[in-house]
Tab-separated table of C-alpha atoms in Angstrom:
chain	number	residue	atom	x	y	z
A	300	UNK	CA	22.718	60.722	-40.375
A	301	UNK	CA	23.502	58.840	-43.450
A	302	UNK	CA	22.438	59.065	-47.209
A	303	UNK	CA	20.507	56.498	-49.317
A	304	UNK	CA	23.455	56.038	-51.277
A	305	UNK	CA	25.265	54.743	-47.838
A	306	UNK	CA	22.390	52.943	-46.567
A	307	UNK	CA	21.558	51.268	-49.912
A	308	UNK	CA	25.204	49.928	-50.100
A	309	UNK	CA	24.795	48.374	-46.662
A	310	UNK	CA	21.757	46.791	-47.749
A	311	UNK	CA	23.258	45.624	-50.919
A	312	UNK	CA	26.080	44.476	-48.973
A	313	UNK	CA	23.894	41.924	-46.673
A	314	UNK	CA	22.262	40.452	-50.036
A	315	UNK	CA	25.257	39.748	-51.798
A	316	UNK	CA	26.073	37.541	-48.585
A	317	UNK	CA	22.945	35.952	-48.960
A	318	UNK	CA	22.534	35.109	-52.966
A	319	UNK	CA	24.489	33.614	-55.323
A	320	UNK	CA	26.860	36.186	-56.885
A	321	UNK	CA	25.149	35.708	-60.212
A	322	UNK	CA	22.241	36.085	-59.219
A	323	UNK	CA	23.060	39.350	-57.411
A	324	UNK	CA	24.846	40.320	-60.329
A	325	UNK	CA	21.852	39.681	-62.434
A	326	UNK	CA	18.686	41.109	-59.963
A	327	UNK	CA	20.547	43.811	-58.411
A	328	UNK	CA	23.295	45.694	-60.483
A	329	UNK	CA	22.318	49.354	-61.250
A	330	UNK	CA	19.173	49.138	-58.071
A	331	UNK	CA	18.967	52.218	-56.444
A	332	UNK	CA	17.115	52.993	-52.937
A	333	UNK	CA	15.253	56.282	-53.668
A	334	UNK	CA	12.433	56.343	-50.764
A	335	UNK	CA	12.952	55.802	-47.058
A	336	UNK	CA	11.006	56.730	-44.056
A	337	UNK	CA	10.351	55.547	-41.361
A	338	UNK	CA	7.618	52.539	-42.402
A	339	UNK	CA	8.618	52.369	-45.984
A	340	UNK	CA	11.042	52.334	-48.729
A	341	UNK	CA	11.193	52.550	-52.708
A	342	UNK	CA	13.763	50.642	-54.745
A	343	UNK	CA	14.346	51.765	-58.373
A	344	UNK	CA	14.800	48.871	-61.164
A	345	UNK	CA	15.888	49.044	-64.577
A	346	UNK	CA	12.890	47.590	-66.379
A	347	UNK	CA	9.326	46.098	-65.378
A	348	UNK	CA	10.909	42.635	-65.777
A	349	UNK	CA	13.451	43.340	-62.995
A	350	UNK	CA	11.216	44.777	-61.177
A	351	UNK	CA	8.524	42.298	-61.086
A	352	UNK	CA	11.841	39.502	-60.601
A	353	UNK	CA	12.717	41.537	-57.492
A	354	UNK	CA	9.285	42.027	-56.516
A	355	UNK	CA	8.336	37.928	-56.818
A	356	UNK	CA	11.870	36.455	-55.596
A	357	UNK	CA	13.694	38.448	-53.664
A	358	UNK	CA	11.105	41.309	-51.473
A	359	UNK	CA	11.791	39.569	-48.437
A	360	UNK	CA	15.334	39.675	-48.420
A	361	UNK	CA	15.310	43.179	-49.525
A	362	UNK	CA	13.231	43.733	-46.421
A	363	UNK	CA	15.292	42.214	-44.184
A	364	UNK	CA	18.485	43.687	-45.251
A	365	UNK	CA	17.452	47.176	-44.732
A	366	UNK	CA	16.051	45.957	-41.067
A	367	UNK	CA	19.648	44.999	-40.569
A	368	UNK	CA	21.122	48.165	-42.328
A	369	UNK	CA	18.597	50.444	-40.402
A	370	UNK	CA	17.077	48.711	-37.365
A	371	UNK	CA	13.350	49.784	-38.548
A	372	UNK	CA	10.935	47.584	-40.229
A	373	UNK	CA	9.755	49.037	-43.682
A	374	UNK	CA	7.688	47.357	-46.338
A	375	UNK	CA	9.313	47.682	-50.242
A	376	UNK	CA	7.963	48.862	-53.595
A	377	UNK	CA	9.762	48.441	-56.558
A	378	UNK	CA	9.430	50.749	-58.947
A	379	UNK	CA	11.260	50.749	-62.673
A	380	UNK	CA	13.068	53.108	-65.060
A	381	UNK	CA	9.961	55.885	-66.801
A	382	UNK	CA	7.596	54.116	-63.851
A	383	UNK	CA	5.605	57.505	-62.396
A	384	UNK	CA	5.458	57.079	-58.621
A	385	UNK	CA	2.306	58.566	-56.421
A	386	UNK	CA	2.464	61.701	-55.606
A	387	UNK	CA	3.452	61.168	-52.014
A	388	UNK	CA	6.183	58.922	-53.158
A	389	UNK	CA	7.151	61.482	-55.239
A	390	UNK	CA	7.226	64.690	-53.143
A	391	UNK	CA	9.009	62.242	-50.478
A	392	UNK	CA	11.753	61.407	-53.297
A	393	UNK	CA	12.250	64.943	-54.062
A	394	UNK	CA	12.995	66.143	-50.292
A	395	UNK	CA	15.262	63.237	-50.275
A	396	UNK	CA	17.548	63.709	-53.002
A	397	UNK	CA	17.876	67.297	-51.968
A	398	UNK	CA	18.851	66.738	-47.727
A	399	UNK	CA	20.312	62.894	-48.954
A	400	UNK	CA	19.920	61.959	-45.363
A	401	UNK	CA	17.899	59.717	-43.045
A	402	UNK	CA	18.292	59.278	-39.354
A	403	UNK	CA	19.684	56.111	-38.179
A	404	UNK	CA	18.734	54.079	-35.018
A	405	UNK	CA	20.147	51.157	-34.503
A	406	UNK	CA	19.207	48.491	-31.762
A	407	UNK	CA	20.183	45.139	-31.060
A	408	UNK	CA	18.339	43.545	-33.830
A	409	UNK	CA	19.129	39.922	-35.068
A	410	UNK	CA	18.893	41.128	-39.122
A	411	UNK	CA	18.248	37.007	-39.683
A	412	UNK	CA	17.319	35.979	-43.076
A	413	UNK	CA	13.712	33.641	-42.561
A	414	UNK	CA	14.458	31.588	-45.424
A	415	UNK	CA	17.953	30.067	-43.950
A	416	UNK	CA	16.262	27.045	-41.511
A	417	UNK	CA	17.315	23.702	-41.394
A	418	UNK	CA	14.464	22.424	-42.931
A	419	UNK	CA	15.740	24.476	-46.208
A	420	UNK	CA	19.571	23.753	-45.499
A	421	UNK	CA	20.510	20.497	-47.991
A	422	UNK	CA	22.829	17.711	-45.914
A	423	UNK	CA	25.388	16.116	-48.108
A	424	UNK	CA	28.786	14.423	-47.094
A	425	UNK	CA	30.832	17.602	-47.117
A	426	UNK	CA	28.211	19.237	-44.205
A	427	UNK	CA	27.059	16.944	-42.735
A	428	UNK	CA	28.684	17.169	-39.165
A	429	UNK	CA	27.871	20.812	-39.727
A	430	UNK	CA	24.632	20.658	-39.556
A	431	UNK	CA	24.497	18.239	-36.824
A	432	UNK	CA	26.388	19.969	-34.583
A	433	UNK	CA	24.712	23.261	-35.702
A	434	UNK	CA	21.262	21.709	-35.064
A	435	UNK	CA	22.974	20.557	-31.324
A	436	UNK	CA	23.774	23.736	-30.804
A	437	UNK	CA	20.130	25.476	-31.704
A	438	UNK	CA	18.844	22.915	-29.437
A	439	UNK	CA	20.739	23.269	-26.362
A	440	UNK	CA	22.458	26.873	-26.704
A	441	UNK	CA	25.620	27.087	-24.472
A	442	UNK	CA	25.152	23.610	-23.383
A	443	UNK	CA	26.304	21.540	-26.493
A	444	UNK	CA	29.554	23.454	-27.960
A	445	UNK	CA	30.135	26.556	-27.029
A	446	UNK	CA	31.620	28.140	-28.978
A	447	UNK	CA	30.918	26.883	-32.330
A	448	UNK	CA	33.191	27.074	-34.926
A	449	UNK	CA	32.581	26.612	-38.706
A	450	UNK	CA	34.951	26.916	-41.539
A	451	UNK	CA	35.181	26.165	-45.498
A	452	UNK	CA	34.806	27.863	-48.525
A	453	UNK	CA	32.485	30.905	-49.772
A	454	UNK	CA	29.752	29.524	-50.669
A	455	UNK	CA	29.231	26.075	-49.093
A	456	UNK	CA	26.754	27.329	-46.900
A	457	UNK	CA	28.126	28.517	-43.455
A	458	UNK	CA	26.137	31.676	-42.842
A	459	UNK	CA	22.630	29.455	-43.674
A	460	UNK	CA	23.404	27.359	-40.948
A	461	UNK	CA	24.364	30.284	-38.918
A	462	UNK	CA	21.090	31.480	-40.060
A	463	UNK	CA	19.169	28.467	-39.024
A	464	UNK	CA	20.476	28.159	-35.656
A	465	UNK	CA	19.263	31.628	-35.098
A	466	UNK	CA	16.105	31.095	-36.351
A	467	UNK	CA	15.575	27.727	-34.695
A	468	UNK	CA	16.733	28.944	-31.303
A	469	UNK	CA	13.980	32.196	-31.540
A	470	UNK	CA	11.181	29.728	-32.757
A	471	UNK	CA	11.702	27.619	-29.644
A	472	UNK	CA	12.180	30.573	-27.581
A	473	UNK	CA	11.004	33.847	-28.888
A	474	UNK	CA	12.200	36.104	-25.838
A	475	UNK	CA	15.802	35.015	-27.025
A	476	UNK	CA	18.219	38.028	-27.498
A	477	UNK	CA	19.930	36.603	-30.809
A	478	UNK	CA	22.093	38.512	-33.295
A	479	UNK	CA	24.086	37.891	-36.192
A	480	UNK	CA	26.154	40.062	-37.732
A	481	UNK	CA	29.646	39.883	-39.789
A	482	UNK	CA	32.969	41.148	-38.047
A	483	UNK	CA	33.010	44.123	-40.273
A	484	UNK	CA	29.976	45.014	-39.302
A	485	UNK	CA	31.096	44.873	-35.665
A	486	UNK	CA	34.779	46.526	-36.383
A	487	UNK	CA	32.713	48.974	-37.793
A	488	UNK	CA	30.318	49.958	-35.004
A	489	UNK	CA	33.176	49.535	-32.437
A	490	UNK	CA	34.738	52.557	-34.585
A	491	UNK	CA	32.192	54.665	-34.693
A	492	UNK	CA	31.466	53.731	-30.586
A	493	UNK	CA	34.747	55.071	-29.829
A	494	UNK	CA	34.510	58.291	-32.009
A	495	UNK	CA	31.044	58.994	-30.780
A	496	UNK	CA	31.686	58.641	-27.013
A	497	UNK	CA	29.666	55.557	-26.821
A	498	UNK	CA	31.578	52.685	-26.032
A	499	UNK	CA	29.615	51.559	-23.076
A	500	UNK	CA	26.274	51.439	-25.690
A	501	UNK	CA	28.383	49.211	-27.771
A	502	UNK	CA	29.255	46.855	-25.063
A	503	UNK	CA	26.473	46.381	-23.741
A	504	UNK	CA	24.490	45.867	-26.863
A	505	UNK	CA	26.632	43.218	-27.288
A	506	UNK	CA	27.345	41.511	-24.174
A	507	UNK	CA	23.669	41.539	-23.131
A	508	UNK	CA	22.887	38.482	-25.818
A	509	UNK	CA	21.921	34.522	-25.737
A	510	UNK	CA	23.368	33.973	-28.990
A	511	UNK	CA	25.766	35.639	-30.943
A	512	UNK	CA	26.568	34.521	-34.307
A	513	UNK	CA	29.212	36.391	-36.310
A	514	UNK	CA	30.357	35.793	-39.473
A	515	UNK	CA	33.605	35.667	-41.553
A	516	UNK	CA	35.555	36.243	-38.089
A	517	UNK	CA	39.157	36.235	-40.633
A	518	UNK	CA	38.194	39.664	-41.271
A	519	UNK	CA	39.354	40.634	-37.553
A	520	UNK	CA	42.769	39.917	-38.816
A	521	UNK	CA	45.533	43.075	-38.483
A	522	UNK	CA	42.770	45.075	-36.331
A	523	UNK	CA	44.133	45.095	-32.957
A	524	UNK	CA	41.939	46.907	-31.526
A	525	UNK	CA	38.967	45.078	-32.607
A	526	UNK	CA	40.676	41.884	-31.447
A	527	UNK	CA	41.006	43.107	-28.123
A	528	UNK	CA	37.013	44.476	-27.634
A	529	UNK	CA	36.208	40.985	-29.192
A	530	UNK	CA	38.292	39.215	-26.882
A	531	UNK	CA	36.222	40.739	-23.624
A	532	UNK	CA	32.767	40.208	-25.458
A	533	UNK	CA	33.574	36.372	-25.645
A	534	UNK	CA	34.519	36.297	-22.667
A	535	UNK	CA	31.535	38.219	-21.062
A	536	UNK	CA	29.360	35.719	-22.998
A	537	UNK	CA	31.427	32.712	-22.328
A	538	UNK	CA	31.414	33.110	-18.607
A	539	UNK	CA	27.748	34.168	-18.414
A	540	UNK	CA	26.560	30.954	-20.457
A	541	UNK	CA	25.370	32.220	-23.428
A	542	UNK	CA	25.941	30.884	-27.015
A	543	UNK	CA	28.720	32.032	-29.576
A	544	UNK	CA	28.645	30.724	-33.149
A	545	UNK	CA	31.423	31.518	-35.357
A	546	UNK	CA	32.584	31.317	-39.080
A	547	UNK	CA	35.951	31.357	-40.976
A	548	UNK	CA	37.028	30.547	-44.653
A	549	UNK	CA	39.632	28.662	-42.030
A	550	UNK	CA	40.781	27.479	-39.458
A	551	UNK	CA	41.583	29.648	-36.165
A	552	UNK	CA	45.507	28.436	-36.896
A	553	UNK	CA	45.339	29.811	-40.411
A	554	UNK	CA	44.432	33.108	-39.636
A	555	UNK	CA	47.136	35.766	-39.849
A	556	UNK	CA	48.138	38.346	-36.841
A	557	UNK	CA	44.884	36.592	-35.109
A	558	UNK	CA	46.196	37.090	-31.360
A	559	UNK	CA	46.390	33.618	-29.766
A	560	UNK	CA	44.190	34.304	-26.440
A	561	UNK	CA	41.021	34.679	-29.331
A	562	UNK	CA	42.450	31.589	-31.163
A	563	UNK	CA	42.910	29.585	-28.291
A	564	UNK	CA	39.145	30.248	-27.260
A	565	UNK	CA	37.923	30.126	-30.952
A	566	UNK	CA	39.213	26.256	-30.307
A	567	UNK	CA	37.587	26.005	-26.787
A	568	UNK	CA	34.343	24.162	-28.165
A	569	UNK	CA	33.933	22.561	-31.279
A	570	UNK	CA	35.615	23.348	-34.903
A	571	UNK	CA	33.625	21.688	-38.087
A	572	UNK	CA	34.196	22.287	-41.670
A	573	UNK	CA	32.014	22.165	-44.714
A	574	UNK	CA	33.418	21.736	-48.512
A	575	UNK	CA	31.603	21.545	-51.973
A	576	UNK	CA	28.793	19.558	-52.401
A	577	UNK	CA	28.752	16.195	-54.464
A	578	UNK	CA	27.547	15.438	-57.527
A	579	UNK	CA	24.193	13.810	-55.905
A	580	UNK	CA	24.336	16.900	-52.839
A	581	UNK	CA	23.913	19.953	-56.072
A	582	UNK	CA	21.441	17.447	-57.599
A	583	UNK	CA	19.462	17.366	-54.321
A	584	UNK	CA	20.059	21.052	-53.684
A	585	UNK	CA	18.681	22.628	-57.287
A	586	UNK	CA	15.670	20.007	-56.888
A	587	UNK	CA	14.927	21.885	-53.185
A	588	UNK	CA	15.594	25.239	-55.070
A	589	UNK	CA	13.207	24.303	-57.619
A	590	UNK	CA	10.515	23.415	-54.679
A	591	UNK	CA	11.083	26.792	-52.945
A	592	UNK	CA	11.027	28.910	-55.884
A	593	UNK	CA	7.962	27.072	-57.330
A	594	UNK	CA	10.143	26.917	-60.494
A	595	UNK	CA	10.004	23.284	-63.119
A	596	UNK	CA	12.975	22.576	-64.666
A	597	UNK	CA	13.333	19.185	-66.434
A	598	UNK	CA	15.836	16.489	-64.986
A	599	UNK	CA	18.352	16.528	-67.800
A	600	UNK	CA	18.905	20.151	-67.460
A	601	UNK	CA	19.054	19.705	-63.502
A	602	UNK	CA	22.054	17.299	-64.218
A	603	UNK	CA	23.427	19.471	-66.864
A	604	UNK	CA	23.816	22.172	-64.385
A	605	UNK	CA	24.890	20.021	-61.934
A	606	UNK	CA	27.861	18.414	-63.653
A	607	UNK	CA	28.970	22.069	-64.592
A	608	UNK	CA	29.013	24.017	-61.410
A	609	UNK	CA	31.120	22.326	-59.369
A	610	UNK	CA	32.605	25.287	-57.109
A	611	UNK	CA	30.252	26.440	-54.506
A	612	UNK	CA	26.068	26.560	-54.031
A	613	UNK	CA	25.589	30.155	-54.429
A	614	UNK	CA	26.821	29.777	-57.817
A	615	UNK	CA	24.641	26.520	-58.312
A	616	UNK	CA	21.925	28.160	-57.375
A	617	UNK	CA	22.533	31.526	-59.175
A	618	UNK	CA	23.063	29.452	-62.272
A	619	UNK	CA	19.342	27.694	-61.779
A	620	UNK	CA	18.737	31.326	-61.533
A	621	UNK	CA	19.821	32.429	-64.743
A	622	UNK	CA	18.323	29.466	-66.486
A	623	UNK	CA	15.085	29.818	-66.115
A	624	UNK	CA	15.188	33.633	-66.456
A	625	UNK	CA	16.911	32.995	-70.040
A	626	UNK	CA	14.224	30.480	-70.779
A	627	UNK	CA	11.802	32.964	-69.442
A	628	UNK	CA	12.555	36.008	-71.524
A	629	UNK	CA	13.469	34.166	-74.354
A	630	UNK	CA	9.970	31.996	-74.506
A	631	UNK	CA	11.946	28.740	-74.835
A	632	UNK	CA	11.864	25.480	-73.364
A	633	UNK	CA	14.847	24.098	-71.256
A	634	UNK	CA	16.477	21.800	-73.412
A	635	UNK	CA	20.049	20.690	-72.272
A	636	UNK	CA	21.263	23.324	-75.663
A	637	UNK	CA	19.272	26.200	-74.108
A	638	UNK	CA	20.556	25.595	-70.703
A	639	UNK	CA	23.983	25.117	-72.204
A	640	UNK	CA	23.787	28.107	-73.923
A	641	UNK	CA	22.097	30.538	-70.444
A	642	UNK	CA	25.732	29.371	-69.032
A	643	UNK	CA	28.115	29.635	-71.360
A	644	UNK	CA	29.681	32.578	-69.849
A	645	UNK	CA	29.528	30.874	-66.212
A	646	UNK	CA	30.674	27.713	-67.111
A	647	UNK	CA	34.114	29.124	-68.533
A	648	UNK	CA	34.560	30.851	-65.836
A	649	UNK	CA	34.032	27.882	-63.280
A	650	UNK	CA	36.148	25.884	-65.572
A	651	UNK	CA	38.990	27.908	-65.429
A	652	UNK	CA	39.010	28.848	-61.848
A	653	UNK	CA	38.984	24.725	-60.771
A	654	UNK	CA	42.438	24.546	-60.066
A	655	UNK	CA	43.449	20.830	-58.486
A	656	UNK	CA	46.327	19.625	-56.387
A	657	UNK	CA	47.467	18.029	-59.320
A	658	UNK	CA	47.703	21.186	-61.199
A	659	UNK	CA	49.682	22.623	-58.215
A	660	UNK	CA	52.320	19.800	-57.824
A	661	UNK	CA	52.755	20.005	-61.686
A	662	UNK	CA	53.768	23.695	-61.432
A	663	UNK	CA	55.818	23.688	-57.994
A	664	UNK	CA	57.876	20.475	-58.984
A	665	UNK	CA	58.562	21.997	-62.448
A	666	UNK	CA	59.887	25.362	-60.506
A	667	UNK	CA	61.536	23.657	-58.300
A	668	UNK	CA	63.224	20.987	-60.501
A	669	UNK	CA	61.958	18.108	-58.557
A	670	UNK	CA	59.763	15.016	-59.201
A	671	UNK	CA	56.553	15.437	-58.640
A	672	UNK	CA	56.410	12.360	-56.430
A	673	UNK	CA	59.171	13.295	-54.061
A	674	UNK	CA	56.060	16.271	-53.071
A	675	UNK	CA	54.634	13.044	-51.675
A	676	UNK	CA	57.726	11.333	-50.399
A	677	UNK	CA	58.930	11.221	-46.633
A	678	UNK	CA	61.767	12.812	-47.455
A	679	UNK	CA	62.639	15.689	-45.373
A	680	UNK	CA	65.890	17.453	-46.779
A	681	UNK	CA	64.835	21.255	-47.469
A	682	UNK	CA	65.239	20.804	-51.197
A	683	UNK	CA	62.455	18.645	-50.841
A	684	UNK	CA	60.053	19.848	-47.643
A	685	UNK	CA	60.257	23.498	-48.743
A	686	UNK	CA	58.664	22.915	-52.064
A	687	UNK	CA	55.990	20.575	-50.460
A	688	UNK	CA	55.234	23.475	-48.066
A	689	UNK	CA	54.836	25.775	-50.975
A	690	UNK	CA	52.372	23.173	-53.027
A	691	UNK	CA	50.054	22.663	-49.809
A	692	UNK	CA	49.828	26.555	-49.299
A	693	UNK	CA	49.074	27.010	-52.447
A	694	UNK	CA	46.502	23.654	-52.125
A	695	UNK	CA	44.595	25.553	-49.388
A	696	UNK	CA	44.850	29.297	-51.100
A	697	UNK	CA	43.925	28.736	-54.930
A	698	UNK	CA	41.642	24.972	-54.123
A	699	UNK	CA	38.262	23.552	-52.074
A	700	UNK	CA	39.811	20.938	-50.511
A	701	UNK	CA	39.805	20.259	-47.167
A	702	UNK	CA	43.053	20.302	-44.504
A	703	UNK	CA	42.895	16.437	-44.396
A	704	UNK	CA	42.112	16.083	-47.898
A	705	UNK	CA	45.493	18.162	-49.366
A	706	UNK	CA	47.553	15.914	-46.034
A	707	UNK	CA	46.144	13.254	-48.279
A	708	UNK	CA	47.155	13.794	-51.261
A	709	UNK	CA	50.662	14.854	-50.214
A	710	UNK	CA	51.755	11.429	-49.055
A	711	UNK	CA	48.965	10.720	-46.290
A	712	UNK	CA	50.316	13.584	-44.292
A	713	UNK	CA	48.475	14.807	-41.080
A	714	UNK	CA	46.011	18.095	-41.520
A	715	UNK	CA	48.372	19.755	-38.393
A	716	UNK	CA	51.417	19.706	-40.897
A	717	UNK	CA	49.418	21.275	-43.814
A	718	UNK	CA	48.170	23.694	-40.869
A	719	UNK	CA	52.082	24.711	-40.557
A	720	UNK	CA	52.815	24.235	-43.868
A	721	UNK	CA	50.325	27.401	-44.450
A	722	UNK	CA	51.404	29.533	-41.535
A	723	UNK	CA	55.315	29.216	-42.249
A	724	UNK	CA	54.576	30.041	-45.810
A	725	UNK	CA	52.638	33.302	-45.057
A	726	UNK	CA	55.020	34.147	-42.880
A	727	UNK	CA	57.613	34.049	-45.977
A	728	UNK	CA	54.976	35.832	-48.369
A	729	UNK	CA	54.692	38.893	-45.551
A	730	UNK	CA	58.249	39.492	-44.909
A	731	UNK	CA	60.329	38.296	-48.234
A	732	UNK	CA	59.653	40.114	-51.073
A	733	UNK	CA	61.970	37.875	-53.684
A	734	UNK	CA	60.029	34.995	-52.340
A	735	UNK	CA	56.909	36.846	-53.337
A	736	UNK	CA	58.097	36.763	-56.929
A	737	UNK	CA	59.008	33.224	-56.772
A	738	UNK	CA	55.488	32.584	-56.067
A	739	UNK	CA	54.108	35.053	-58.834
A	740	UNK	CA	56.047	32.880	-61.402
A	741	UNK	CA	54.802	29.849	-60.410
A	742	UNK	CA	51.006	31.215	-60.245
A	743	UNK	CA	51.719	32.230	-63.399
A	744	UNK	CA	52.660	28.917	-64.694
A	745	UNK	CA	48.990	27.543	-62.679
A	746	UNK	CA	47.437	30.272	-65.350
């Protein structure tokens, strides 16, 4: 049994992984879930504009993210602030704020969002292999890579493609058992299958798949437990030939207390990265926005947007988004000042989180009273090396770039050594505390 409240936080949870953050900021701050049976559901909005928003843009998604939260298929009405609902709706409302609970069954489900295909997914430089080996792997499940690993940034879009390859793999073959779900989601349900008494339903919900797709698989750090049941899944699937697509914010090396039988076999098959867009990739991807949200928006305020959201596309799009809901409500055209004006708040705040490399050698070589250029230098005494580790840890924690990209920049150095770089550094952070501080003074100097 478990409340609206609960239920509505799952589903809230699912679209915030699936929307730009201002846009889910925007659309679905104060939304409450005040209807649910078994074929339908009532969201509350604020206003008649939000609700018509929600209603226009985003009643799919809604939809789908309660199938995933509740394994039932309901159809949504939105329903605003002072709105009178029928009196079904009503009486309905009523007996559920007063028992607060709904009965849950969940079965395998694949809770895939329709919208993520590849003919939606944008290919730029920074995704390209991605996608490739994404579409490869849709194609030819277990046959290709197996498994799949894919790692970068929030944002960049890792759980579309994930998304796609689901999709693609149940268009081609419909009978396909194919789920996605996060490792929370999974560390939670293995809980709650060991305090119920029903571990056995657990595994074989999942071991019994074609595909498996989970997402943000860093989250399985520091659960032991959850490491081990995931360890025997894999390997049920693995050895039965069935598919396993995985993403990270990094690489299987750069995840703490991960135990190394799971990262050795999270490197068994093939490990791809995506990073931010381009200037012409967020050009291309608001113009295919635009398309699929029916939305015009002239070309000078496309760039304008562009050239301002540099950090990931959830936030690109979110900011297309706001701009033409500001020029929406308040009946003007999109000139670049209006547009300027609808982000003024975001674009600080992208500004001042775009820390470079540069930024970061500046502040370690200034704590460290060292040249900058020795960070870049082959010279190895520990004056010098232990400040270079501490720059390209804090390159891959507080930047976008990519493992080869921060070897790079710190004198053409191979991705491996910024890969131990990271790990002896988090090492230090875990275990020394007056190392911690060290570290807090020069992060304070980055802001």
């Amino acid at each position: 049994m478990s409340s609206l409240n609960s239920i509505w936080e799952n589903v809230l949870e699912n679209i915030s992984e699936n929307i730009p953050t201002v846009s889910f900021q925007t659309w679905f701050k104060d939304t409450k879930l005040i209807d649910l049976n078994s074929s339908s559901a009532v969201v509350k909005a604020d206003n008649e504009f939000q609700k018509g928003w929600l209603s226009e843009k985003y009643l799919t998604l809604i939809e789908t993210s309660i199938y995933s939260a509740i394994g039932e298929n309901v159809s949504v009405k939105i329903v605003f602030e002072g709105e009178q609902l029928d009196e079904t709706h009503a009486a309905e409302e009523k007996s559920a704020e007063k028992s607060d609970n709904v009965q849950m069954n969940i079965p395998v489900k694949h809770a895939l969002n329709e919208q993520h295909t590849f003919d939606t997914f944008v290919i730029g430089n920074g995704n390209r292999f991605s996608h490739a080996a994404s579409l490869a792997v849709a194609e030819a499940p277990a046959k290709a890579y197996n498994p799949l690993f894919i790692y970068g940034g929030v944002g960049l879009g890792k759980t579309h493609l994930m998304h796609a390859i689901g999709n693609y793999v149940l268009e081609h073959r419909p009978n396909a058992k194919v789920v996605y779900l996060s490792s929370e989601k999974f560390t939670n349900e293995f809980i709650n299958s060991i305090r119920d008494n029903k571990t056995e339903q657990f595994r074989n919900k999942y071991r019994n798949v074609d595909v498996l797709l989970i997402d943000d698989i860093q989250f399985l750090a520091g659960k032991e437990s959850t490491q081990e049941e995931f360890f025997h899944t894999f390997n049920s699937l693995h050895e039965n030939g069935k598919q396993i697509v995985i993403s990270s914010d990094r690489t299987p090396k750069e995840i703490p207390t991960l135990e190394d039988r799971l990262r050795s076999r999270f490197e068994w098959g093939l490990m791809t990265d995506v990073t931010p867009p381009d200037l012409e990739t967020r050009i291309a991807i608001l113009r295919k926005k635009c398309e699929e949200e029916n939305v015009e928006i002239p070309n000078e305020a496309m760039i304008y947007i562009a050239n301002h959201i540099h950090t990931n596309i959830r936030e690109l799009e979110g900011a297309l988004t706001r701009v033409a809901a500001y020029a929406k409500i308040s009946n003007q055209p999109m000139t670049p000042e209006v547009v300027s004006e609808a982000l003024k708040d975001l674009v600080v705040a992208t500004k001042s989180k775009r820390m470079t490399i540069q930024d970061i050698q500046e502040a370690v070589s200034e704590y460290y009273g060292i040249h900058i250029d020795e960070l870049a230098s082959k010279k190895r005494t520990k004056s010098i090396a232990f400040p270079r580790h501490v720059a390209m840890y804090l390159s891959r924690e507080l930047t976008d770039n990519s493992l080869p990209k921060i070897g790079e920049v710190f004198g053409g150095r191979d991705h491996t050594t910024v890969i131990h770089a990271h790990e002896k550094i988090s090492k230090l952070v875990s275990e020394d505390e007056l190392f911690r501080d060290e570290l807090k003074e020069i992060e304070k100097k980055l802001n």
